[in-house]
Tab-separated table of C-alpha atoms and ligand atoms in Angstrom:
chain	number	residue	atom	x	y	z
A	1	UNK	CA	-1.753	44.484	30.451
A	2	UNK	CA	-3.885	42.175	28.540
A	3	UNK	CA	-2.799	43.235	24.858
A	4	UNK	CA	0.599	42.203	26.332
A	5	UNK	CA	-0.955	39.007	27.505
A	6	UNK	CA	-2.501	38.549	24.318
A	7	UNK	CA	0.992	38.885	22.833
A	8	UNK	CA	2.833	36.911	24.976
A	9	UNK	CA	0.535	34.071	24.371
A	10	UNK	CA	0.225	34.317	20.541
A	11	UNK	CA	4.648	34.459	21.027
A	12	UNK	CA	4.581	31.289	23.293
A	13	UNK	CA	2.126	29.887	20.912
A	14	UNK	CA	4.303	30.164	17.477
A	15	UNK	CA	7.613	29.239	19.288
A	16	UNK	CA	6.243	26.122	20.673
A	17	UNK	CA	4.363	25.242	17.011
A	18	UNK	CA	7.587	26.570	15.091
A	19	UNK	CA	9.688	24.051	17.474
A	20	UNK	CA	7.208	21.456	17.413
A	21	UNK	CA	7.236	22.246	13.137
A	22	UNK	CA	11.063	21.684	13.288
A	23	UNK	CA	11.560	18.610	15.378
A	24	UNK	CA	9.074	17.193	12.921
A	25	UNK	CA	11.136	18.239	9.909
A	26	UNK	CA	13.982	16.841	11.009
A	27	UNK	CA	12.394	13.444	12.652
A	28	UNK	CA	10.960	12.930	9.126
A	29	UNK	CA	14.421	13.904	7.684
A	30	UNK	CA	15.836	11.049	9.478
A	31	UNK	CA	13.221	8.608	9.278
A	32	UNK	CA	13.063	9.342	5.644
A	33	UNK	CA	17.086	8.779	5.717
A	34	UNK	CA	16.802	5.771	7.789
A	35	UNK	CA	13.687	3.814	5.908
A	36	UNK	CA	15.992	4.602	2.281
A	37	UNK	CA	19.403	3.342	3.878
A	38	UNK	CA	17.463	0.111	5.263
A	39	UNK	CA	16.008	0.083	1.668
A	40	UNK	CA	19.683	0.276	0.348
A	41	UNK	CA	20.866	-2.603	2.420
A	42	UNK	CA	18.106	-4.870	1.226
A	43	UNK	CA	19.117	-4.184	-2.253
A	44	UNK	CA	22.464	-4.618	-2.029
A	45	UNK	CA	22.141	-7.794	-0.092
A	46	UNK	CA	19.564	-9.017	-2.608
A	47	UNK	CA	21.754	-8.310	-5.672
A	48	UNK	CA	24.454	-10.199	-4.006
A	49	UNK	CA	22.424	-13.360	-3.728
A	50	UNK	CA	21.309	-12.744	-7.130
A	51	UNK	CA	25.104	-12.499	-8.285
A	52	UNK	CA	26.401	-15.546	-6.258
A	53	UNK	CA	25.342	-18.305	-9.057
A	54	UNK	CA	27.047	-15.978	-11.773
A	55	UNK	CA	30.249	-16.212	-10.286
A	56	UNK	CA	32.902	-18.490	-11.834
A	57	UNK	CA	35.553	-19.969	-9.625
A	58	UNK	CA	38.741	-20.885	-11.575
A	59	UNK	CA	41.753	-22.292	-9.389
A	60	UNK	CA	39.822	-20.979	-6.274
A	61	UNK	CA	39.645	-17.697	-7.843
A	62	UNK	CA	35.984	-15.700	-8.014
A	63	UNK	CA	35.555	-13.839	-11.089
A	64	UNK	CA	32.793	-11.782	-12.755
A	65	UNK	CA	34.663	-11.532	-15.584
A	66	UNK	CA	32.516	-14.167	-18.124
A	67	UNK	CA	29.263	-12.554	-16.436
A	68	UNK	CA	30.387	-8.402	-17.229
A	69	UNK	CA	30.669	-9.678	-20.964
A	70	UNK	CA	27.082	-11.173	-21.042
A	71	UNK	CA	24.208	-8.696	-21.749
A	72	UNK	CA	22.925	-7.551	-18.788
A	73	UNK	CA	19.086	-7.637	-17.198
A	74	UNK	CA	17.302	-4.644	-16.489
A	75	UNK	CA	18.366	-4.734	-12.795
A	76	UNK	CA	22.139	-4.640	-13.441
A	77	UNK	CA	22.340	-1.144	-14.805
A	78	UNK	CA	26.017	-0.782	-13.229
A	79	UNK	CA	24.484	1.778	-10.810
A	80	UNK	CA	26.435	0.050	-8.043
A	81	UNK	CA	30.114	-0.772	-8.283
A	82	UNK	CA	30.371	-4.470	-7.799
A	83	UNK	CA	33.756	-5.977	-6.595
A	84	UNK	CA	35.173	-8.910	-5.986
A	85	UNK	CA	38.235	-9.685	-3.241
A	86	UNK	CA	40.576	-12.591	-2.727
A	87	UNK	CA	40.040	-14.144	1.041
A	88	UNK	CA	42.510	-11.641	2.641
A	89	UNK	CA	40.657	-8.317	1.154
A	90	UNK	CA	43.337	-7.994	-1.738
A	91	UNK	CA	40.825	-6.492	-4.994
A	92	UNK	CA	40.627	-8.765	-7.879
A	93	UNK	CA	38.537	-7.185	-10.099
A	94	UNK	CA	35.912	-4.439	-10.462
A	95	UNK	CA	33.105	-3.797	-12.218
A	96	UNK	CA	30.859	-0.439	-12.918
A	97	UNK	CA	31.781	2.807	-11.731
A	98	UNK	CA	35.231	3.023	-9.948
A	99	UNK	CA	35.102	2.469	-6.272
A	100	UNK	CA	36.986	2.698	-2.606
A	101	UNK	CA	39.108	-0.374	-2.983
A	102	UNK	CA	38.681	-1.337	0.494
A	103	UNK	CA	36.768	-4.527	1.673
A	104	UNK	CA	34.538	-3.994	4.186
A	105	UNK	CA	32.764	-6.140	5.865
A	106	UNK	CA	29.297	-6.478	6.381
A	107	UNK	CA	27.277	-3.186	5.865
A	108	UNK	CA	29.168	0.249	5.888
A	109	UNK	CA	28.727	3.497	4.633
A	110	UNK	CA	31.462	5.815	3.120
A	111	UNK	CA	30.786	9.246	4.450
A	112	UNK	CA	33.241	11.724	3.507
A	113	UNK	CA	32.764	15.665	1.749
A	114	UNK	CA	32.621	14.162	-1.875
A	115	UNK	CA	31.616	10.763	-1.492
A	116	UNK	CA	28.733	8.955	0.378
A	117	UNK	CA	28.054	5.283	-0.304
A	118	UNK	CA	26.730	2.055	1.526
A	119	UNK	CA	28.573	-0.761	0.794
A	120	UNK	CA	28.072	-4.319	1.292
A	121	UNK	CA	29.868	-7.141	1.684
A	122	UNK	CA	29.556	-10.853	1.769
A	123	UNK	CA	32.053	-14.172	1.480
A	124	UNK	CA	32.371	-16.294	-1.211
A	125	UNK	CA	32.721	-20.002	-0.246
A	126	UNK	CA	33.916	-23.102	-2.763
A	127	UNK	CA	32.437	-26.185	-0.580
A	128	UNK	CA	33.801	-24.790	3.139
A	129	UNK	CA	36.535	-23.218	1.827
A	130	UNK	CA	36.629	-19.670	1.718
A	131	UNK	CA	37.384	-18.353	-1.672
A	132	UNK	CA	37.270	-14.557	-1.480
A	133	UNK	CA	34.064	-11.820	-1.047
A	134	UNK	CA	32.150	-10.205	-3.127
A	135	UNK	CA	31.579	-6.380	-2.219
A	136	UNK	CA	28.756	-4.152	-3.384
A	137	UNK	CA	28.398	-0.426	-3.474
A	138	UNK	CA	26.034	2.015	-4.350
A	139	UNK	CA	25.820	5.981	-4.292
A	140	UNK	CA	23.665	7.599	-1.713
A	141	UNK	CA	23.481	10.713	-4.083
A	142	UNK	CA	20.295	10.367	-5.002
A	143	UNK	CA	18.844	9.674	-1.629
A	144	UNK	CA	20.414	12.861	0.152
A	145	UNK	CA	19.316	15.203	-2.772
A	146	UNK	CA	15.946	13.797	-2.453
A	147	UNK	CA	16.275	14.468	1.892
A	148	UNK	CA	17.903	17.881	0.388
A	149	UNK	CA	15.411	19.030	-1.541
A	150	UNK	CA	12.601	18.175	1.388
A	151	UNK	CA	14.136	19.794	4.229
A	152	UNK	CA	14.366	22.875	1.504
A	153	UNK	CA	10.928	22.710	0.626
A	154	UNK	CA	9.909	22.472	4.388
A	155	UNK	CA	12.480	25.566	5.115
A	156	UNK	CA	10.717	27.605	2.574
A	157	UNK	CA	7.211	26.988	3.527
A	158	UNK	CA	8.209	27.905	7.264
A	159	UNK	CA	7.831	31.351	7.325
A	160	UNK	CA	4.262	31.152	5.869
A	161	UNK	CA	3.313	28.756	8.227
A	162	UNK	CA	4.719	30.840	11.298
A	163	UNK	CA	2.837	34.051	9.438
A	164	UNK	CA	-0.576	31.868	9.534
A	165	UNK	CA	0.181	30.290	12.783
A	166	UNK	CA	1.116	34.173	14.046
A	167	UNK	CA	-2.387	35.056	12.608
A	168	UNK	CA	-4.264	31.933	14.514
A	169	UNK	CA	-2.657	32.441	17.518
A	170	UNK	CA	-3.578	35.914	18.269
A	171	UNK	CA	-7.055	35.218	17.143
A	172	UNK	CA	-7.387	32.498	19.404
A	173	UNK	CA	-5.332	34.212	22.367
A	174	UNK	CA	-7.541	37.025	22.045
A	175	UNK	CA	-10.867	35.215	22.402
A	176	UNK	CA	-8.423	33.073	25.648
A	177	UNK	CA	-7.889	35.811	27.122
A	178	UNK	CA	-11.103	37.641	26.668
A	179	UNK	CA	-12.756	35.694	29.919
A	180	UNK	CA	-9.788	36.882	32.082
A	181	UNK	CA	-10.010	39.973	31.229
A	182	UNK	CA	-13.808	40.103	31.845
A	183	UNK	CA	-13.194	39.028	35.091
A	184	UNK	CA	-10.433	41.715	36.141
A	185	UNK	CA	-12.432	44.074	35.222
A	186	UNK	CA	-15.086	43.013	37.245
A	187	UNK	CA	-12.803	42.738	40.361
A	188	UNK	CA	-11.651	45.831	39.211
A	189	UNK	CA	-15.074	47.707	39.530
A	190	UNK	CA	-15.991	45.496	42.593
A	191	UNK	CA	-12.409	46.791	44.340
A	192	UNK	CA	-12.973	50.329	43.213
A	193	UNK	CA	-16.955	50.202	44.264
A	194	UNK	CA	-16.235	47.998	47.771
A	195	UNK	CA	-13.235	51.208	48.367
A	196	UNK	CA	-15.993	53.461	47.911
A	197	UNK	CA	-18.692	52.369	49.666
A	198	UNK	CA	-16.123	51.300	52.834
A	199	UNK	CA	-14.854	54.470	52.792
A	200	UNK	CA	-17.981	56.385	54.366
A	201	UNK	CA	-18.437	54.183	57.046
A	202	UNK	CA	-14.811	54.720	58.253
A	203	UNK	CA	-15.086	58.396	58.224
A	204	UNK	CA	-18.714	57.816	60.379
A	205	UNK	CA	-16.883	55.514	62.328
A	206	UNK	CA	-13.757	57.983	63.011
A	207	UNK	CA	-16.076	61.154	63.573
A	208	UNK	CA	-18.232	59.412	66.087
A	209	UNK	CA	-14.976	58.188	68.197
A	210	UNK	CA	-13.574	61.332	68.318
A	211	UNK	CA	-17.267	62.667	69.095
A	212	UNK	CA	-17.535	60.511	71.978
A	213	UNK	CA	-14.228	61.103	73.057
A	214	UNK	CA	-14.579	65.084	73.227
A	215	UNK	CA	-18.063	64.748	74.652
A	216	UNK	CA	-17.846	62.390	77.198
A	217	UNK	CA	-14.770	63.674	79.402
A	218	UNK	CA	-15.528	61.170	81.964
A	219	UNK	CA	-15.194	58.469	80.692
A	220	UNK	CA	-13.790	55.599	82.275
A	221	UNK	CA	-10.464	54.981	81.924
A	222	UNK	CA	-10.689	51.306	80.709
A	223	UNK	CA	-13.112	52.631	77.943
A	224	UNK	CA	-11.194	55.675	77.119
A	225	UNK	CA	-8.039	52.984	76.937
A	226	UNK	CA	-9.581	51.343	74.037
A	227	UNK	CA	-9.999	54.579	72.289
A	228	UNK	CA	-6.169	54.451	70.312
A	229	UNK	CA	-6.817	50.550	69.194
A	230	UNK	CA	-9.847	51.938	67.719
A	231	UNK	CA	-7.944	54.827	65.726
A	232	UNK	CA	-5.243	52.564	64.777
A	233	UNK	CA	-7.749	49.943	63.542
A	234	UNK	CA	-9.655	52.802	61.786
A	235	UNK	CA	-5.987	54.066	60.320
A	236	UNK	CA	-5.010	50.846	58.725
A	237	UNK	CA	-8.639	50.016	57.426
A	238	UNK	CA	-8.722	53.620	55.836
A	239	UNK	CA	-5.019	53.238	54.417
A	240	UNK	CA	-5.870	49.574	52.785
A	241	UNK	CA	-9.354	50.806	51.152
A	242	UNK	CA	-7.094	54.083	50.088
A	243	UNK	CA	-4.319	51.412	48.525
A	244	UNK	CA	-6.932	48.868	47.262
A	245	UNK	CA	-8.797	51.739	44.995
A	246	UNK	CA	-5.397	53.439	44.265
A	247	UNK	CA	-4.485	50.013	42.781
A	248	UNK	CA	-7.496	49.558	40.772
A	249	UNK	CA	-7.421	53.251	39.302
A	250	UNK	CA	-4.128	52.155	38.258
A	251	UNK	CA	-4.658	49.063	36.410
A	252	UNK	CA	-7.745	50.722	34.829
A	253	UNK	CA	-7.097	51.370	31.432
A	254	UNK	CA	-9.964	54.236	31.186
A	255	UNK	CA	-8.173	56.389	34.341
A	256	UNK	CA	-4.834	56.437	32.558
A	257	UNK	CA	-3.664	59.603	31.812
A	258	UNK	CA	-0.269	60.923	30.090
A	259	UNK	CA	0.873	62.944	33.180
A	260	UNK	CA	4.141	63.072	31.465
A	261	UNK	CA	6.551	65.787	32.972
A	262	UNK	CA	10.217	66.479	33.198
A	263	UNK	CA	11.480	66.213	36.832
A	264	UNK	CA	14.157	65.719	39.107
A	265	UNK	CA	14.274	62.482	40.258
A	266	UNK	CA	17.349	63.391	42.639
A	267	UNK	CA	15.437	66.090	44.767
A	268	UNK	CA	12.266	63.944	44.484
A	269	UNK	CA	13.900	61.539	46.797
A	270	UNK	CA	15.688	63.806	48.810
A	271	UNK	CA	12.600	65.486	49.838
A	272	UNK	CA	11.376	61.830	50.228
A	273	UNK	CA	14.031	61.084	52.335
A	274	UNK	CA	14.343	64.242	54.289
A	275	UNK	CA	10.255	63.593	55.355
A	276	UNK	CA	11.184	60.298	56.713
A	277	UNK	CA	14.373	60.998	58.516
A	278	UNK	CA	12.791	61.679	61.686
A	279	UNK	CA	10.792	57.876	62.034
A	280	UNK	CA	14.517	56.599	60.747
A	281	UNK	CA	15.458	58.200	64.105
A	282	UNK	CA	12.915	57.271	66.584
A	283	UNK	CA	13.602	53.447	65.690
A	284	UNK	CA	17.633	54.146	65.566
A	285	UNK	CA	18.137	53.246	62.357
A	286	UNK	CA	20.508	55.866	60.448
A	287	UNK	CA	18.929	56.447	57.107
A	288	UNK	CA	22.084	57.464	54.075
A	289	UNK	CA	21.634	59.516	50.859
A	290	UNK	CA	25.121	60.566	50.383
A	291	UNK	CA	25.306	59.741	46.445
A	292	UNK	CA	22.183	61.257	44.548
A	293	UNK	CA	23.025	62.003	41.100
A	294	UNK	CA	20.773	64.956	39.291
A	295	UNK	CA	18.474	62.568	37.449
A	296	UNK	CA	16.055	64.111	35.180
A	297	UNK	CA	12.746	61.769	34.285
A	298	UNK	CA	9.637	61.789	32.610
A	299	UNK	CA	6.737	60.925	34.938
A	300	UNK	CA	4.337	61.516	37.301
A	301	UNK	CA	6.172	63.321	40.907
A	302	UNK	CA	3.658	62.178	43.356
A	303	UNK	CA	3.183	58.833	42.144
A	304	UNK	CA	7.357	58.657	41.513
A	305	UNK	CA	7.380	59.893	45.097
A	306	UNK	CA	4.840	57.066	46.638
A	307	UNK	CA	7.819	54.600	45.153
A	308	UNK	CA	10.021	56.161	47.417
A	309	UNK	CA	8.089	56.449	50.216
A	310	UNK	CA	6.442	52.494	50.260
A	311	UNK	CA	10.433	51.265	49.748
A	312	UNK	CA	11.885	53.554	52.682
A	313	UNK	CA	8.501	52.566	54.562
A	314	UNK	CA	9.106	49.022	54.282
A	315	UNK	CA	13.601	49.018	54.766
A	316	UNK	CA	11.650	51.127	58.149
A	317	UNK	CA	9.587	48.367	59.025
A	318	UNK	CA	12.367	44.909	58.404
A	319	UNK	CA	15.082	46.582	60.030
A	320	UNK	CA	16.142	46.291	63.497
A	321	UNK	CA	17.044	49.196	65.503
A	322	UNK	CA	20.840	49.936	64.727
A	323	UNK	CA	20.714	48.860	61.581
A	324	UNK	CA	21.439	51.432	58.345
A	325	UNK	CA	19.566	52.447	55.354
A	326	UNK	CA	21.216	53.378	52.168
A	327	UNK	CA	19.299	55.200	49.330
A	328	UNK	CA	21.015	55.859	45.711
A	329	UNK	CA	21.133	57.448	42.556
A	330	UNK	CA	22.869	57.047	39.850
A	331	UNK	CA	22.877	58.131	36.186
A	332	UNK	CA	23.656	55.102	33.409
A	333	UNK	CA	23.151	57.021	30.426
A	334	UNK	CA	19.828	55.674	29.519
A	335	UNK	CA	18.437	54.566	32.330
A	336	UNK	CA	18.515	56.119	36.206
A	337	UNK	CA	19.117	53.560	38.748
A	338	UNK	CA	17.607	54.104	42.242
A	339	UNK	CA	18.542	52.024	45.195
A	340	UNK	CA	17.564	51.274	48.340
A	341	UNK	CA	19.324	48.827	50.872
A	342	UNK	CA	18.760	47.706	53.979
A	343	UNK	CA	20.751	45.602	56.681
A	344	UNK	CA	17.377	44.148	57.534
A	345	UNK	CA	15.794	40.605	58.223
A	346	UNK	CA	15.846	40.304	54.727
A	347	UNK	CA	13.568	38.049	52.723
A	348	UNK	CA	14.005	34.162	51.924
A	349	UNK	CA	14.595	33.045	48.488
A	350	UNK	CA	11.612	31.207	48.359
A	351	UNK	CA	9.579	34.583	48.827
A	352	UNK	CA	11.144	36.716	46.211
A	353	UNK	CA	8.796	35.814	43.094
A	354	UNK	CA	6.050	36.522	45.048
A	355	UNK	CA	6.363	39.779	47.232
A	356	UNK	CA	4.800	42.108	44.716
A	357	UNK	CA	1.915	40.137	44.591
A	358	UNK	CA	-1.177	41.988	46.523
A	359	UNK	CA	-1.621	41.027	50.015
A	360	UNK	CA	1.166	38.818	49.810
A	361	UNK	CA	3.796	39.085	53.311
A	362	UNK	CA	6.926	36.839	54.653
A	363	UNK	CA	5.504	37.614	57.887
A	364	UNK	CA	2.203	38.202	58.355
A	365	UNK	CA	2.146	39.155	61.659
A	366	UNK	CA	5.191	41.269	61.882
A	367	UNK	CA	3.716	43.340	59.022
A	368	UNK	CA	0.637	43.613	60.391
A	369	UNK	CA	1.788	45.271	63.313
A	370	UNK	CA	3.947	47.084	61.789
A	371	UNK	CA	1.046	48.748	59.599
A	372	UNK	CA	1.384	46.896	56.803
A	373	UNK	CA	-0.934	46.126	54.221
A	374	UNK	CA	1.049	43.689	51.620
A	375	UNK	CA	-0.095	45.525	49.316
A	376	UNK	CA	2.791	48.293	49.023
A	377	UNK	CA	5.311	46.564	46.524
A	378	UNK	CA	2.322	46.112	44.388
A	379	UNK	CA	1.632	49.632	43.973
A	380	UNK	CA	5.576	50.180	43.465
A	381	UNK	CA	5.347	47.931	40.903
A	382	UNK	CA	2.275	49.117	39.269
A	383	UNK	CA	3.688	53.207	39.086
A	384	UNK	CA	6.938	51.617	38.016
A	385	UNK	CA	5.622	49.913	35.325
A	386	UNK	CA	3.347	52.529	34.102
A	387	UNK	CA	6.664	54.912	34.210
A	388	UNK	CA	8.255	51.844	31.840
A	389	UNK	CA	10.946	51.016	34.321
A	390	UNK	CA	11.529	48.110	36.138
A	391	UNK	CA	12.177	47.167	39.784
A	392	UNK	CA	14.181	44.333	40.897
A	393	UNK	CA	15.299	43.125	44.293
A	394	UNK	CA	18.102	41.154	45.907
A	395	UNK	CA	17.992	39.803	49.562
A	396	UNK	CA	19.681	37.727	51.973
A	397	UNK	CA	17.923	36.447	55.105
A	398	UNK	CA	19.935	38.239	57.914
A	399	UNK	CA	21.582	40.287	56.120
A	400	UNK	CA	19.467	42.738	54.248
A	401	UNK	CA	17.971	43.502	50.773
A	402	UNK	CA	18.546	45.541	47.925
A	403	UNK	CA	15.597	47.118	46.043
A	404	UNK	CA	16.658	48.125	42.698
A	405	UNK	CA	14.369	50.763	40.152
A	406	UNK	CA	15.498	51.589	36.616
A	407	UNK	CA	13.639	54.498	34.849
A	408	UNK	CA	14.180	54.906	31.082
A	409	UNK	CA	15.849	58.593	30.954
A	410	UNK	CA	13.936	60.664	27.865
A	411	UNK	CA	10.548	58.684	26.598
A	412	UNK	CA	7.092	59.931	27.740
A	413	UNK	CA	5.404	57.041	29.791
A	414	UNK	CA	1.662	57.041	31.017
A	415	UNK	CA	1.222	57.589	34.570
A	416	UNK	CA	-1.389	57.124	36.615
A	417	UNK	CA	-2.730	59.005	39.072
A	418	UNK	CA	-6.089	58.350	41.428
A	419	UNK	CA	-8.341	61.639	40.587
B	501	ADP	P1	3.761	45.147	53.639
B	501	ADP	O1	2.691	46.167	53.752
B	501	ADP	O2	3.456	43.880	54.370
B	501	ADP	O3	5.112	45.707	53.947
B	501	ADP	P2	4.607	45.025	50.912
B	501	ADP	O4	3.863	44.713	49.671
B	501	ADP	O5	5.217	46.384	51.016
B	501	ADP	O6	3.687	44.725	52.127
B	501	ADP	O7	5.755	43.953	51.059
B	501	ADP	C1	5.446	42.588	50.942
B	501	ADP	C2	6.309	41.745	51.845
B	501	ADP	O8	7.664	41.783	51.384
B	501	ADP	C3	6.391	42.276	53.261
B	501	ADP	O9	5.335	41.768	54.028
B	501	ADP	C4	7.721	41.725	53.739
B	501	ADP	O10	7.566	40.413	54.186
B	501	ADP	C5	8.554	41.705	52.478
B	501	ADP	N1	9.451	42.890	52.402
B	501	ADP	C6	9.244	44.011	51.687
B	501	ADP	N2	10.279	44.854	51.821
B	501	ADP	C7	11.154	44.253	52.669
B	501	ADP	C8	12.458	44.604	53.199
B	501	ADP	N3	13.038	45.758	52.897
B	501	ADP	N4	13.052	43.710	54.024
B	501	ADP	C9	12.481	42.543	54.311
B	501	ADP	N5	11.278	42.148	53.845
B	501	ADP	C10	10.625	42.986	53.033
């Protein structure tokens, strides 16, 4: 229970830190993207205003022409394809590497599969009169192998950090979980010692009732009426303490024991059933195992046979008189499939998550007089578990629920079993 704790946590702790590691990645990927286009834009719009003065306007034309010839500064390295436009986008000249003849105005980038640019764009003016544009463009090449060649970097250092965040995480979910499983174990021990030492008192307490009872024939009848309340009360304190250590033993690591045997699941509940069908009859409720299939299982019969029991026990206990019980068996192959459904109360939506916790009941009152604990599903559970199947349930208020049990068919699970 708690190395799958530990395991669960040290899981929940790399997939957060491995999604927290990739939204970072790709937040800096964009940043970084973001900061360099800005970057971009400030260059291109600088180099224009450094340009502007160069340009010579002959018969309101803009030309670069007398500038191109001149030796050039460091600055001007031709990088960016520079481009000049008459006033209704036609392109009159070009200069440095070839470019998308297309005037665009104001910033833009080119994205397409073989090209990726920013491009800016500004107008020229003689006096007011508009005279053309002058268009700049430069390659983003650089910038997205740089991005690139991060975001490879980060995807190849990923695995090593998820292997050394694995590492930390079960360390540190260990030594979390270490105080919670201190204190299971001691409720645990105080469950299993508090069953023990409650248990002698109940049998004092039942042999002295039945004492008086047999040795005072006389007495009166109000006294002797209050005789059954107290062997009911004794019943139901003797059956909890019996489930509360039965629980314990179960979740207690040291009382495990491999108790692994081949059986048929199909008789085992038929023989459940059978032992019940006379309550199913006294309350009027018809109680159906028409379709068992020949299951064979590893696991533990009477434990496998307390499943039964607690589910029949409890489709008993929510159903009205009239109503029908349906048990099932079926074969998948790899898993049996055991069902058992009831045209009960049924249980609201709300409750489901919670009814195999311990002590936990819909109604408290109804199962209490109906001699319930709230503590049967969590036994089911518990044996089902330790068998490596899984139970699942499906309920609608009115109508009835649906307890479902799947049992791997051929591995060897550890049962447990109170000595
Ligand atoms: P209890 O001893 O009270 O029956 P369980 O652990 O067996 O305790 O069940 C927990 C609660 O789940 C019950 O109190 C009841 O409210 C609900 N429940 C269990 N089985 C059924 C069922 N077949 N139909 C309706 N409610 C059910």
């Amino acid at each position: 229970m708690f190395r799958s704790l530990r395991w669960r946590l040290t899981f929940w702790f790399v997939l957060l830190t491995s999604i927290v590691y990739a939204v970072t990645v790709a937040s800096g990927l964009w940043l970084f993207r973001a900061e360099m286009t800005r970057l971009v834009d400030e260059e291109l719009a600088d180099l224009a205003d450094e340009l502007r003065p160069s340009i010579a306007i002959k018969n309101n034309v803009p030309s670069l022409e007398e500038w191109s010839m001149k030796p050039r500064r460091v600055p001007f390295k031709f990088t960016q394809t520079i481009q000049i436009y008459d006033p209704r986008g036609k392109l009159l000249e070009q200069h440095g590497p070839h470019g998308i003849p297309i005037l665009y105005l104001n910033e833009h980038e080119i994205k397409d599969p073989l090209y990726h640019a920013r491009v800016y764009a500004t107008p020229l003016f003689d006096g007011k009169k508009l005279i053309g544009y002058i268009q700049i463009e430069l390659s983003l090449k650089n910038i997205e192998r740089s991005a690139n060649q991060f975001g490879q970097t980060m995807a190849i250092l990923a695995p090593f950090l998820l292997l050394g965040l694995g590492a930390a995480g079960f360390v540190f979910s260990g030594k979390a979980a270490q105080p919670i499983e201190e204190g299971f174990h001691v409720l645990q021990r105080f469950m299993s010692d508090a069953g023990h030492e409650l248990s002698t008192p109940i049998a004092i307490i039942q042999a002295n009732a039945e004492a008086m009872e047999a040795e005072l024939p006389d007495l009166d009848e109000s006294l002797k009426g209050r005789l059954p309340v107290i062997y009911r009360s004794i019943d139901r304190m003797a059956n909890l303490v019996q489930d509360l250590m039965l629980l314990s033993k179960m979740e207690s690591p040291v009382s495990r024991k491999n108790l692994a045997h081949q059986l048929d699941l199909g008789r085992l509940v038929r023989h459940a059933v059978e032992e019940m069908q006379e309550l199913f009859k006294t309350e009027l409720i018809e109680l159906k195992a028409e379709n068992l299939a020949p299951v064979t299982i590893s696991g533990d019969a009477e434990s496998l046979k307390r499943v039964v029991t607690n589910l029949l026990q409890n489709a008993l206990r929510y159903t009205d008189k009239g109503g029908v019980v349906q048990v099932g068996l079926e074969n998948l192959g790899r898993h049996a499939k055991l069902t058992i459904s009831d045209t009960g109360i049924g249980i609201p939506p709300e409750s489901l998550p919670l009814i195999f916790d311990r002590f936990y009941r819909v109604d408290k009152s109804r199962s209490r007089a109906q001699g319930g604990s709230g503590l049967g599903l969590s036994i089911v559970k518990a044996i089902i578990e330790a068998h490596k199947g899984r139970i699942e349930v499906e309920s609608k208020l009115g109508s009835g629920t649906t307890f479902t049990v799947f049992f791997p068919l051929g591995s060897r699970p550890i049962t447990l079993l109170p000595s």
